[in-house]
Tab-separated table of N, CA and C in Angstrom:
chain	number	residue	atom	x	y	z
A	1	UNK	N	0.838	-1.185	0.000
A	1	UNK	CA	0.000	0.000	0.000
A	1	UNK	C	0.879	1.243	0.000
A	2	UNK	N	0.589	2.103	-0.985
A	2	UNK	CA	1.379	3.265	-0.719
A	2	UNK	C	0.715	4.259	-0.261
A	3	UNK	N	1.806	5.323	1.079
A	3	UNK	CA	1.364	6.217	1.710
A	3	UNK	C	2.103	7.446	1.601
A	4	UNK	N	1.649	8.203	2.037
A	4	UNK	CA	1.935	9.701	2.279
A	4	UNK	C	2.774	9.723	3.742
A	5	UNK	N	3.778	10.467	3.752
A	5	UNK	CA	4.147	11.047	4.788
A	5	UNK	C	4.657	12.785	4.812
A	6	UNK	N	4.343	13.192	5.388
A	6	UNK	CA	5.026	14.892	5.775
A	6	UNK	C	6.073	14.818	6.688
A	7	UNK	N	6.528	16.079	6.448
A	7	UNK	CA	7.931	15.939	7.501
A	7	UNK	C	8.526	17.232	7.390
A	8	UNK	N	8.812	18.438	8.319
A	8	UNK	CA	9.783	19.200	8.272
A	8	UNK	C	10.644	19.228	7.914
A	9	UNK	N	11.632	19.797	7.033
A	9	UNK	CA	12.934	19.591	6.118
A	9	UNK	C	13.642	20.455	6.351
A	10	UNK	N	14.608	21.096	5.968
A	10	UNK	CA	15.562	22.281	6.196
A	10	UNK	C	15.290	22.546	4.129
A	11	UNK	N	15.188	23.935	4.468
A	11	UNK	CA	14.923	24.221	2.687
A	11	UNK	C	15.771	24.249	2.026
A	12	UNK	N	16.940	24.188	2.289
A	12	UNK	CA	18.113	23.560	1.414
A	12	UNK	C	18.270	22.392	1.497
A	13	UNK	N	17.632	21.562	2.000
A	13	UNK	CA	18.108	19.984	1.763
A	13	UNK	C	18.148	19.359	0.142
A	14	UNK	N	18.805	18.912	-0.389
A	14	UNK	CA	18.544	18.081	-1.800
A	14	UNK	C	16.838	18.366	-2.049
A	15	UNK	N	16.224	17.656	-1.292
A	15	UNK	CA	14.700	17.349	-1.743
A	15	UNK	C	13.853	18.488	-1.805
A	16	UNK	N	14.298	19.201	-0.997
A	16	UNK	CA	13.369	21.215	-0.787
A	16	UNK	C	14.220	21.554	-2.095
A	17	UNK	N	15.116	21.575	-2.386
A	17	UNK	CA	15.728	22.484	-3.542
A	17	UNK	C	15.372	21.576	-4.704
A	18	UNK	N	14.864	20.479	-4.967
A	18	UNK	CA	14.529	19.767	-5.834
A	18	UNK	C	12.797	20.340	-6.241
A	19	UNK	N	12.780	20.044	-5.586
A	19	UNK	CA	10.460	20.517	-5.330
A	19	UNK	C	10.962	21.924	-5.689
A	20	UNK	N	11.414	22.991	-5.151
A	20	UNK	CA	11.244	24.622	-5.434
A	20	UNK	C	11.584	24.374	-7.031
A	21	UNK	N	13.211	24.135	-7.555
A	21	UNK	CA	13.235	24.185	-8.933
A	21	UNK	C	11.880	23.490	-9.681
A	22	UNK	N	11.133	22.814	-9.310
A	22	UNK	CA	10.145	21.806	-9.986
A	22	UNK	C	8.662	22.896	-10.156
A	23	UNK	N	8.591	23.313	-8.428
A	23	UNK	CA	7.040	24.218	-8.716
A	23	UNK	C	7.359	25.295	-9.311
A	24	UNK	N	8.942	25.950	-9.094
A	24	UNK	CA	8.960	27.108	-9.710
A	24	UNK	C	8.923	26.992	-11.151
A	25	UNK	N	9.408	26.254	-11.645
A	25	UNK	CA	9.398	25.950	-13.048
A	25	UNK	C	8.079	25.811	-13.813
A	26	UNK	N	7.274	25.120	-13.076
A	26	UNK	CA	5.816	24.738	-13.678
A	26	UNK	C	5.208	25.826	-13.494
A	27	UNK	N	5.137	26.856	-12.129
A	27	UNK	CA	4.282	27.894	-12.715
A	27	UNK	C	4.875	29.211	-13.387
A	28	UNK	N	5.956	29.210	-13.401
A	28	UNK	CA	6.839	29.747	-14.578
A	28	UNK	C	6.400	30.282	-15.662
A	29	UNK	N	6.295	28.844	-16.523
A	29	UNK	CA	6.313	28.235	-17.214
A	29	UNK	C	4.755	28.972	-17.953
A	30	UNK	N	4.075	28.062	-16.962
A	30	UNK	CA	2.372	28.275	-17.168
A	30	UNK	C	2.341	29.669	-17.336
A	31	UNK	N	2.834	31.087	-16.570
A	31	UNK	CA	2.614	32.485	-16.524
A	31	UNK	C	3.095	32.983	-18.039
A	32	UNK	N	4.336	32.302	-18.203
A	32	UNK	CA	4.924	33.044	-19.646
A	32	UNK	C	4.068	32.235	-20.884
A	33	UNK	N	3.757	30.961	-20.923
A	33	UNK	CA	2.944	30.027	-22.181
A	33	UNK	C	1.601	30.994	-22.284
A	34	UNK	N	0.882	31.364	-21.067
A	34	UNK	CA	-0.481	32.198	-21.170
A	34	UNK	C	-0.031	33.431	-21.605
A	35	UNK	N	0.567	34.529	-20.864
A	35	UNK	CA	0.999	35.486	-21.331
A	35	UNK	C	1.784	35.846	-22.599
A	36	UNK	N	2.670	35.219	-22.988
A	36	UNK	CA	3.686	35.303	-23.771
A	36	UNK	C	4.381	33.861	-24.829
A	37	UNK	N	3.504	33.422	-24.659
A	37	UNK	CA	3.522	32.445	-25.845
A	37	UNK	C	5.247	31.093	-25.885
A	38	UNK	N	5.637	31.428	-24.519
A	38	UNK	CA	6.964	30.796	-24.171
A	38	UNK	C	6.985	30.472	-23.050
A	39	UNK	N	8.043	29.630	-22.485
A	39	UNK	CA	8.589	29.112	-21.483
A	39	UNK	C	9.725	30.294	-20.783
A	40	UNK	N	10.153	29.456	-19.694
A	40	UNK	CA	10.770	30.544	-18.827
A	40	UNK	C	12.048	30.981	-19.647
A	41	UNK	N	12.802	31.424	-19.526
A	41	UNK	CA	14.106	31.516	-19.962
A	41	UNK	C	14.894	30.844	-18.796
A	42	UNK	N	16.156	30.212	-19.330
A	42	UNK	CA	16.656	29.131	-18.566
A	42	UNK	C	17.746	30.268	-17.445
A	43	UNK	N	18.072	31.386	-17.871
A	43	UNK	CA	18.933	32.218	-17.300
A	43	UNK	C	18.007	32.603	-16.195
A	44	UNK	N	16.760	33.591	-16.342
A	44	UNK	CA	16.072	33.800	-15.226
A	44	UNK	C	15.709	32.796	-14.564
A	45	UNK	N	14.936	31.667	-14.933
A	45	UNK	CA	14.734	30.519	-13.633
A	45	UNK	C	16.058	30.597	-13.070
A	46	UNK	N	17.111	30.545	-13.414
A	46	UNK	CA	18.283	30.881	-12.353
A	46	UNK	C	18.309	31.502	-10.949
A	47	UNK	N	18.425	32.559	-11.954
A	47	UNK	CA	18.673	33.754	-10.935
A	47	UNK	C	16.999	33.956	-10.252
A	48	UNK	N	16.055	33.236	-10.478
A	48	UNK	CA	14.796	33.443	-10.030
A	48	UNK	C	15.457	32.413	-7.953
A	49	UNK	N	15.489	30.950	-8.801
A	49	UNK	CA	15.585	30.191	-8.193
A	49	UNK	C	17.016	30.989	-6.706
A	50	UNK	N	18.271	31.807	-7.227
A	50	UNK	CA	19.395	32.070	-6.798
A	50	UNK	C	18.724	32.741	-5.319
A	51	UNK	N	17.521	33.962	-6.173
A	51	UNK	CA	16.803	35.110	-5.446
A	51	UNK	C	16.257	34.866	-3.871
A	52	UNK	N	15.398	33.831	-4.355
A	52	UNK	CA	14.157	33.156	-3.683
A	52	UNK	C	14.471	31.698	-3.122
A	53	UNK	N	15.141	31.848	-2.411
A	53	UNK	CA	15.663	30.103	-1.714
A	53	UNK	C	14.820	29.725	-0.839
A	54	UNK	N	13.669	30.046	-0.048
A	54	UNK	CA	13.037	29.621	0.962
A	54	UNK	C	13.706	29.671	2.599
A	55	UNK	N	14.827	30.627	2.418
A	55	UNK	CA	15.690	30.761	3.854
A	55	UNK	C	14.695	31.373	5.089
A	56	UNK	N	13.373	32.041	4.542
A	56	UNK	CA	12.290	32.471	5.454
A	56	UNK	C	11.623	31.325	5.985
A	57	UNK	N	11.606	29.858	5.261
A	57	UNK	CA	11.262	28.855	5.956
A	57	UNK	C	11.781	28.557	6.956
A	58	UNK	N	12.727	29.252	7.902
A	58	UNK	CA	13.469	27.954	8.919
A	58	UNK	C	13.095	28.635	10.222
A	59	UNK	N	12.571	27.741	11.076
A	59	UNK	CA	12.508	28.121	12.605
A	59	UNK	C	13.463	28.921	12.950
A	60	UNK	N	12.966	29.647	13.847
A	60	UNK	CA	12.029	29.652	14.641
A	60	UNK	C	10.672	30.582	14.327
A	61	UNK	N	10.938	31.410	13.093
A	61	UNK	CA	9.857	31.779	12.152
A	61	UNK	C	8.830	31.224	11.321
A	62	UNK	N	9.516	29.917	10.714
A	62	UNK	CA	9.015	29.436	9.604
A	62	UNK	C	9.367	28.071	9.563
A	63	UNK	N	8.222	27.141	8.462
A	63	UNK	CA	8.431	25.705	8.748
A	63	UNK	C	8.260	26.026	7.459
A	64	UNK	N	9.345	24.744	7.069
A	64	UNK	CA	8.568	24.026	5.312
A	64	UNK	C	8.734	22.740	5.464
A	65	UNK	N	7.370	21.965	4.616
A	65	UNK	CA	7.366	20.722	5.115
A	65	UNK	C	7.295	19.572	3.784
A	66	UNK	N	7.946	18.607	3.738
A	66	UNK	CA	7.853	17.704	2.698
A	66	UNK	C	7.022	16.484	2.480
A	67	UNK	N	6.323	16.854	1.824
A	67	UNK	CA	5.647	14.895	1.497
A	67	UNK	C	6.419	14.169	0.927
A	68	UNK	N	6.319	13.345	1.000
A	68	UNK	CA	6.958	12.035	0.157
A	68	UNK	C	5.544	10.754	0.067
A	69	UNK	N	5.929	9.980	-1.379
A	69	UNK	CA	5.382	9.209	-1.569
A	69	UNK	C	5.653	7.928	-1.887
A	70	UNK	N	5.673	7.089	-0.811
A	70	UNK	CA	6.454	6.104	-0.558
A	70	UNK	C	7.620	6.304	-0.441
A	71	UNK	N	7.969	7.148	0.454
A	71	UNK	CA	9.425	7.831	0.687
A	71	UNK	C	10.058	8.642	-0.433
A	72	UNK	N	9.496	8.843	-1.679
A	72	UNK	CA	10.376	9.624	-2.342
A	72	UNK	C	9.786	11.132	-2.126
A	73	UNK	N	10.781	12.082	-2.289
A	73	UNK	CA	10.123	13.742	-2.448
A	73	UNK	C	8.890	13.545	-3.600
A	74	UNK	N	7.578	14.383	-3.190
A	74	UNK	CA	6.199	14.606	-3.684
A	74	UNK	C	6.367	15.935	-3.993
A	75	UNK	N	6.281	16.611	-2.623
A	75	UNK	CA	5.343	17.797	-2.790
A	75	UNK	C	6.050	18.272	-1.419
A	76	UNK	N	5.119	20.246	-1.402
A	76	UNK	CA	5.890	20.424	-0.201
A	76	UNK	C	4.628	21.998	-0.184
A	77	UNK	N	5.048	22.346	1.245
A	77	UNK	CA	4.203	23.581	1.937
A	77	UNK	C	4.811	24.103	2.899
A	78	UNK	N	4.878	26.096	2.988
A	78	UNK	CA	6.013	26.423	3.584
A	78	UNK	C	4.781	26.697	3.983
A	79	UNK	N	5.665	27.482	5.792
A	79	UNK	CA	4.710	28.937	6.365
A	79	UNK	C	5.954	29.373	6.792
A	80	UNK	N	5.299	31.099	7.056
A	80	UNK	CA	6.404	31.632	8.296
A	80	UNK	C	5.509	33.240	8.423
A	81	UNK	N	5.660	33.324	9.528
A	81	UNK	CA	5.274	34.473	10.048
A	81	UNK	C	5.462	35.755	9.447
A	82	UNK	N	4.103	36.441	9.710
A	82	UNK	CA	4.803	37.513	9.237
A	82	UNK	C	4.938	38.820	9.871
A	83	UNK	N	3.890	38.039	11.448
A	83	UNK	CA	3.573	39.193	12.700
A	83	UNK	C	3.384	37.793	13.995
A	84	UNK	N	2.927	38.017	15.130
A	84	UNK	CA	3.079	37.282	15.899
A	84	UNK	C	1.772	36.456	15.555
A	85	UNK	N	-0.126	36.981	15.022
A	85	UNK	CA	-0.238	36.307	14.747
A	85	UNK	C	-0.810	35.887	13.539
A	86	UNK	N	0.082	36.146	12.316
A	86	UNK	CA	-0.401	35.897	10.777
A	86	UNK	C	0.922	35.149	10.236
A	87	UNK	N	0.315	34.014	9.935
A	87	UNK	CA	1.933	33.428	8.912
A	87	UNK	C	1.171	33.268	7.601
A	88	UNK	N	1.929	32.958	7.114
A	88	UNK	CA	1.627	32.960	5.483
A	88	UNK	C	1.876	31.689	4.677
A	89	UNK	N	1.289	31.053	4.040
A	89	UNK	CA	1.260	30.188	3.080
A	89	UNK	C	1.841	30.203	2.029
A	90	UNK	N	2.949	29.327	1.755
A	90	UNK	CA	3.328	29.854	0.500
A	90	UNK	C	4.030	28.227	0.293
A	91	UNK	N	3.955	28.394	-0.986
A	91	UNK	CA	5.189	26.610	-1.915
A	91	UNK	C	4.470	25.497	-1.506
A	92	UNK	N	3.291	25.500	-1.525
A	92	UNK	CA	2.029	24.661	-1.948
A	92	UNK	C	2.618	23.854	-3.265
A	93	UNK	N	2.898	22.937	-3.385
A	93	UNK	CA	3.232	22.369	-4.400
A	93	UNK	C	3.303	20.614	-4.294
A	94	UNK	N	2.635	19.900	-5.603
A	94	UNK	CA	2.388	18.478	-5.780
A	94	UNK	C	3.304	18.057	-6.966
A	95	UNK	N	3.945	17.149	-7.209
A	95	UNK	CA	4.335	16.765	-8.957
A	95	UNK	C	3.056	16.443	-9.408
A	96	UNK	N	2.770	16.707	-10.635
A	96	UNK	CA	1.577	16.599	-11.233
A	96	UNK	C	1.388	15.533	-11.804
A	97	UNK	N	2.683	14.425	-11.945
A	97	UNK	CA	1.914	12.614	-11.639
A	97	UNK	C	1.519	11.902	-10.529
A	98	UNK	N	1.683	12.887	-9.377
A	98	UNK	CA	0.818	12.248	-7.796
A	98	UNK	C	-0.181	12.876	-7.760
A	99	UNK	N	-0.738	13.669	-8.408
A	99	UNK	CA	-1.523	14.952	-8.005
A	99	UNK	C	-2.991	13.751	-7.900
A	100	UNK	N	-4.291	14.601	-7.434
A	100	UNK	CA	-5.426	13.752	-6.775
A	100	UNK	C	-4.886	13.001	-6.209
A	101	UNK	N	-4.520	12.943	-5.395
A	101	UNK	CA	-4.137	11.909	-4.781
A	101	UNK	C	-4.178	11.910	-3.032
A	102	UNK	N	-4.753	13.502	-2.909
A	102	UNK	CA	-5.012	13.578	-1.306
A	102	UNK	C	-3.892	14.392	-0.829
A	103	UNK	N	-2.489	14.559	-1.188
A	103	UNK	CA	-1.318	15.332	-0.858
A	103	UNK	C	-2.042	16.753	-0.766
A	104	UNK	N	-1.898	17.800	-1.462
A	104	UNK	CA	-2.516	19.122	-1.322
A	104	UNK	C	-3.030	19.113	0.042
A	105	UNK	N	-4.393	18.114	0.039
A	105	UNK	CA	-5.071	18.322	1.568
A	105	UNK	C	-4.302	18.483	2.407
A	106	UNK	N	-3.400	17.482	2.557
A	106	UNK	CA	-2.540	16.758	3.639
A	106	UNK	C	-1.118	17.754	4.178
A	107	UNK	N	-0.637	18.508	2.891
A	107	UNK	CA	0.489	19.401	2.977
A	107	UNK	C	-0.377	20.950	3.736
A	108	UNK	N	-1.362	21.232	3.075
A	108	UNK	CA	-2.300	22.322	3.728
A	108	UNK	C	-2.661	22.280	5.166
A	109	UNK	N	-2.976	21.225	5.791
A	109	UNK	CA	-3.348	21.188	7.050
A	109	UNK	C	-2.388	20.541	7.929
A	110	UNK	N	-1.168	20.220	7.117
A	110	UNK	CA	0.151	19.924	8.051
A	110	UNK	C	0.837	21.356	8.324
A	111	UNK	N	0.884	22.287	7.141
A	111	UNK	CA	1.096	23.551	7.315
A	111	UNK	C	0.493	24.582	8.252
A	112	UNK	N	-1.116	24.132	8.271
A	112	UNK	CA	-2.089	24.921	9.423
A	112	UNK	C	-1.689	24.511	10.637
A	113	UNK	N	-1.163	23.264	10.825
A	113	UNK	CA	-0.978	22.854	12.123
A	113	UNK	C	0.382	23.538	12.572
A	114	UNK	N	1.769	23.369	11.464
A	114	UNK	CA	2.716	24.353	11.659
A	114	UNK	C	2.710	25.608	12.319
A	115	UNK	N	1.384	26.814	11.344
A	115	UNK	CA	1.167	28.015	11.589
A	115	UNK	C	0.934	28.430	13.022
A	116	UNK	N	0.369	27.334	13.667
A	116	UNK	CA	-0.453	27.198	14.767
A	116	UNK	C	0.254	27.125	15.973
A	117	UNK	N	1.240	25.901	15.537
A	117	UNK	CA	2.477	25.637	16.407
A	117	UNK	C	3.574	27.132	16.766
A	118	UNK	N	3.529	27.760	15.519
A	118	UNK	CA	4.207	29.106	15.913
A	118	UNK	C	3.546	30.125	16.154
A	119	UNK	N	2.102	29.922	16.543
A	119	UNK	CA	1.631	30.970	17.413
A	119	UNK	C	0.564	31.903	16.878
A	120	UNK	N	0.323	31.484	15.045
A	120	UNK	CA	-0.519	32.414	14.316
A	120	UNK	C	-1.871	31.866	14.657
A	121	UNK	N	-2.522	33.471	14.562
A	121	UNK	CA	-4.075	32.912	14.639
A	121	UNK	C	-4.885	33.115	13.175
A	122	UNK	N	-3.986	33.260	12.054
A	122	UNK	CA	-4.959	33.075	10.741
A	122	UNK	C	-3.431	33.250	10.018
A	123	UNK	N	-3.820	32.405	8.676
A	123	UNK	CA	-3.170	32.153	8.002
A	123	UNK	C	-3.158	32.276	6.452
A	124	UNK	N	-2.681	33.586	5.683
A	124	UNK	CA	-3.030	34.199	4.755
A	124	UNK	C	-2.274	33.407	3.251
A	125	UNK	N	-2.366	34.062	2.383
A	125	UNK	CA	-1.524	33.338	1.174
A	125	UNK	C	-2.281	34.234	0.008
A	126	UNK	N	-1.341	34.137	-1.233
A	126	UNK	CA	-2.158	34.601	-2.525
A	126	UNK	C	-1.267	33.719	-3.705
A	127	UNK	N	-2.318	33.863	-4.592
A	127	UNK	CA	-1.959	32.605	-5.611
A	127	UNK	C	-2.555	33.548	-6.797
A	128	UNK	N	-2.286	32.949	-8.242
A	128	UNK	CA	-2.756	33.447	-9.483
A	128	UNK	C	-4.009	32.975	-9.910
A	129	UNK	N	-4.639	33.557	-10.971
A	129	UNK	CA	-6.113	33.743	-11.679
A	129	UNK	C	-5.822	32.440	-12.707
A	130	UNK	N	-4.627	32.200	-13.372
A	130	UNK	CA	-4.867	31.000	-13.773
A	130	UNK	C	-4.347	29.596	-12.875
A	131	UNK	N	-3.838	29.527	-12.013
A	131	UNK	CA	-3.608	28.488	-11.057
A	131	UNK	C	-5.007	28.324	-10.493
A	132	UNK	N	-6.246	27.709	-11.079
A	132	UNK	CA	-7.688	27.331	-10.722
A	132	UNK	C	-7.610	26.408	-9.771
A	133	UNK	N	-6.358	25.355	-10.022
A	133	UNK	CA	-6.327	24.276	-8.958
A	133	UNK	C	-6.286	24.215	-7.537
A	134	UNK	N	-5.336	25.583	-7.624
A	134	UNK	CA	-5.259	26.020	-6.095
A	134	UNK	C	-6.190	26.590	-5.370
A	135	UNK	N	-6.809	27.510	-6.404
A	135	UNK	CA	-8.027	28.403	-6.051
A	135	UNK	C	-8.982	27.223	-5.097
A	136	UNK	N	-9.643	26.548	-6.401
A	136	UNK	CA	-10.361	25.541	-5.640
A	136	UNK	C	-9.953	24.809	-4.268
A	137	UNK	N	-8.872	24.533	-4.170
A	137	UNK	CA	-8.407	23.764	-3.220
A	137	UNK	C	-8.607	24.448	-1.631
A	138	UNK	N	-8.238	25.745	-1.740
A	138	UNK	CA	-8.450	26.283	-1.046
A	138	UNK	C	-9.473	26.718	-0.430
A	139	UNK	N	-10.284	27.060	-1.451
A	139	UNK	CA	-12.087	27.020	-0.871
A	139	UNK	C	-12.842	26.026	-0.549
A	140	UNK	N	-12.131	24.601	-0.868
A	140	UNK	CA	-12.654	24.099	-0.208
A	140	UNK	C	-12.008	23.654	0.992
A	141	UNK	N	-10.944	24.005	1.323
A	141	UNK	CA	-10.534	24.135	2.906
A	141	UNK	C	-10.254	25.185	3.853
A	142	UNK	N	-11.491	25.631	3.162
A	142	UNK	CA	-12.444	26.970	4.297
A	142	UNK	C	-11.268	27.826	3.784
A	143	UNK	N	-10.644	28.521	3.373
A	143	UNK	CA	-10.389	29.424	3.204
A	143	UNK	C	-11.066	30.711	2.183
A	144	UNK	N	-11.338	31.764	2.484
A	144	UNK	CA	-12.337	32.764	2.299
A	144	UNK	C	-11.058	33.997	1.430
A	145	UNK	N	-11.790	34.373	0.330
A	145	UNK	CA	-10.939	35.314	-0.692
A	145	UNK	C	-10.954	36.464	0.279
A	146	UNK	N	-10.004	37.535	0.142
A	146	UNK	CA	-10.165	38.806	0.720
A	146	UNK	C	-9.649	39.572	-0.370
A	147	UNK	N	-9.358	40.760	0.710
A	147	UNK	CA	-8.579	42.195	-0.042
A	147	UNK	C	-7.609	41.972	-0.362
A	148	UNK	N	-6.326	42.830	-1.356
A	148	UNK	CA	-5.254	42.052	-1.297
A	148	UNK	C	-4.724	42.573	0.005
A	149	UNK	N	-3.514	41.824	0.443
A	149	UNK	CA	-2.510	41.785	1.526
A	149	UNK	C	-1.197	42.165	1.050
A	150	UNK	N	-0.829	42.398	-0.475
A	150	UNK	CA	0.543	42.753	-0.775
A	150	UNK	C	0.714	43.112	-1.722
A	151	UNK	N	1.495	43.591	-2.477
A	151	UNK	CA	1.513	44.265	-3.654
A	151	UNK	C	2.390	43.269	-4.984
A	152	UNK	N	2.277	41.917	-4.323
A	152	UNK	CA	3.288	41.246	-5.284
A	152	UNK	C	2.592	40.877	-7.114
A	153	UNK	N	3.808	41.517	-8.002
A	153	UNK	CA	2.931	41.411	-9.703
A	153	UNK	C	2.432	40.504	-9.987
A	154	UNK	N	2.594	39.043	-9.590
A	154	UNK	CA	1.952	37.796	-9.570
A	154	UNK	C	0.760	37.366	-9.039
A	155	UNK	N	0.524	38.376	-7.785
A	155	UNK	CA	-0.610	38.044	-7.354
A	155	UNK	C	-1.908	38.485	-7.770
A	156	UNK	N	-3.472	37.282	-7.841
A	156	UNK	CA	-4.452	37.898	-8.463
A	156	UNK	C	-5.430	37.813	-7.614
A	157	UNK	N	-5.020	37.109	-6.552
A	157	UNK	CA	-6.417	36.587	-5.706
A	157	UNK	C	-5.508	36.003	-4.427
A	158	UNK	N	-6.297	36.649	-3.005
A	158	UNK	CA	-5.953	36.696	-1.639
A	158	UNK	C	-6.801	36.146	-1.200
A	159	UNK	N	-6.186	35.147	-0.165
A	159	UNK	CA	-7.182	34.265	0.631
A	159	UNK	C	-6.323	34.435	2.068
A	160	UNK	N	-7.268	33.906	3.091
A	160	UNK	CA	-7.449	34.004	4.595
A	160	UNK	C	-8.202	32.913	5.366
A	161	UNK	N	-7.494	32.242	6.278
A	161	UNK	CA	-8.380	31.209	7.333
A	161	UNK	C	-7.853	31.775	8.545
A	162	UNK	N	-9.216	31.626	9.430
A	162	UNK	CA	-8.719	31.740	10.806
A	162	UNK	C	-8.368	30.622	11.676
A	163	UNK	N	-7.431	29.649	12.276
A	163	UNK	CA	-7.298	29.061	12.639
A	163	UNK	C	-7.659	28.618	13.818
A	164	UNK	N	-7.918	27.809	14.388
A	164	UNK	CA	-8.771	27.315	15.682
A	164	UNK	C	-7.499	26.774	16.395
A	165	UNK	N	-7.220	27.905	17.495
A	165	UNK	CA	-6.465	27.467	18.553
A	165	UNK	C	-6.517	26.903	19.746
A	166	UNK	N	-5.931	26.164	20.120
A	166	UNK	CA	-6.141	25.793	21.385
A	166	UNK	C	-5.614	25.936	22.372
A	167	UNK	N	-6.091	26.359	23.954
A	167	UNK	CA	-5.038	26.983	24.846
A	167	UNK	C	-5.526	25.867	26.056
C-alpha cells in the first residue's frame, strides 16, 4: 500500500531544492505560455531560483514541510510568520503525476498545524487567476478570498483562514 508522509525539512536539503526548482518551473512556465507564448528563460529561472531560496522557511519563524510518496520527495508547503499572529502560506506544491491523490489536503493542514504551532491565529496566502487548482483547493478548505494583503505582480487573488487554537 502506498502512503503519504510529511515531515519538516531544512529548505536547502537536496529534496526542498529539488520541489522549489520543480514548482517554480511549472508555474513559470504556465505564466509566460499564457501570457507570452513561451517558457521561462533558462537564465532567469536561475537567478529566479538564486533570489528566492526559501531561507524564510526555517525556525524559529518558519516551517517548510515535505511529502513524500512512498518515501520519495512529492510535494511540499512552507509557512512563516509575518507578525506574531499571521503566517503565510506559500510553496504549496504536488508533482503533477501524484496529483489527486489527497497530498494538497494533507500538505495544507500539516502547514495549518505548523502556523499554529508558531503561534498564528490566521493564516493568509495569494496565488494566481490561472492556477484554478489552487483556487479551488483552497475554498474548499475553508479558506475565504479577501482584499489584497501585498503588492506582489503575480498576485491575483488573496485568501485568509482563521485558525482554531487551542489553549
Amino acid at each position: 500500500m502506498t502512503t503519504w508522509t510529511i515531515t519538516p525539512e531544512p529548505y536547502d536539503s537536496p529534496a526542498a531544492t529539488a520541489l522549489w526548482r520543480a514548482y517554480y518551473t511549472e508555474v513559470s512556465d504556465r505564466w509566460y505560455l499564457l501570457h507570452q507564448g513561451r517558457r521561462t528563460d533558462p537564465a532567469e529561472l536561475e537567478r529566479e531560483l538564486a533570489a528566492r531560496t526559501g531561507a524564510e522557511l526555517t525556525p524559529p519563524n518558519g516551517r517548510l514541510l515535505i511529502a513524500r510518496y512512498d518515501g520519495e520527495p512529492a510535494g511540499s508547503a512552507g509557512v512563516r510568520l509575518l507578525d506574531p499572529r499571521t503566517a503565510e502560506l506559500t510553496r504549496v506544491f504536488v508533482h503533477a503525476h501524484l496529483r489527486g491523490r489527497g497530498a494538497a489536503q494533507l500538505l495544507v493542514t500539516a502547514a495549518e498545524s505548523a502556523a499554529r504551532d508558531l503561534g498564528a491565529h490566521h493564516l493568509i496566502l495569494d496565488t494566481r487567476g490561472d492556477l484554478t487548482e489552487a483556487r479551488a483547493l483552497y475554498a474548499r478548505l475553508g479558506y475565504t478570498e479577501t482584499a489584497p494583503h501585498n503588492t506582489d505582480v503575480y498576485a491575483e487573488h488573496w485568501f485568509r483562514k482563521e485558525l482554531l487554537t487551542t489553549c
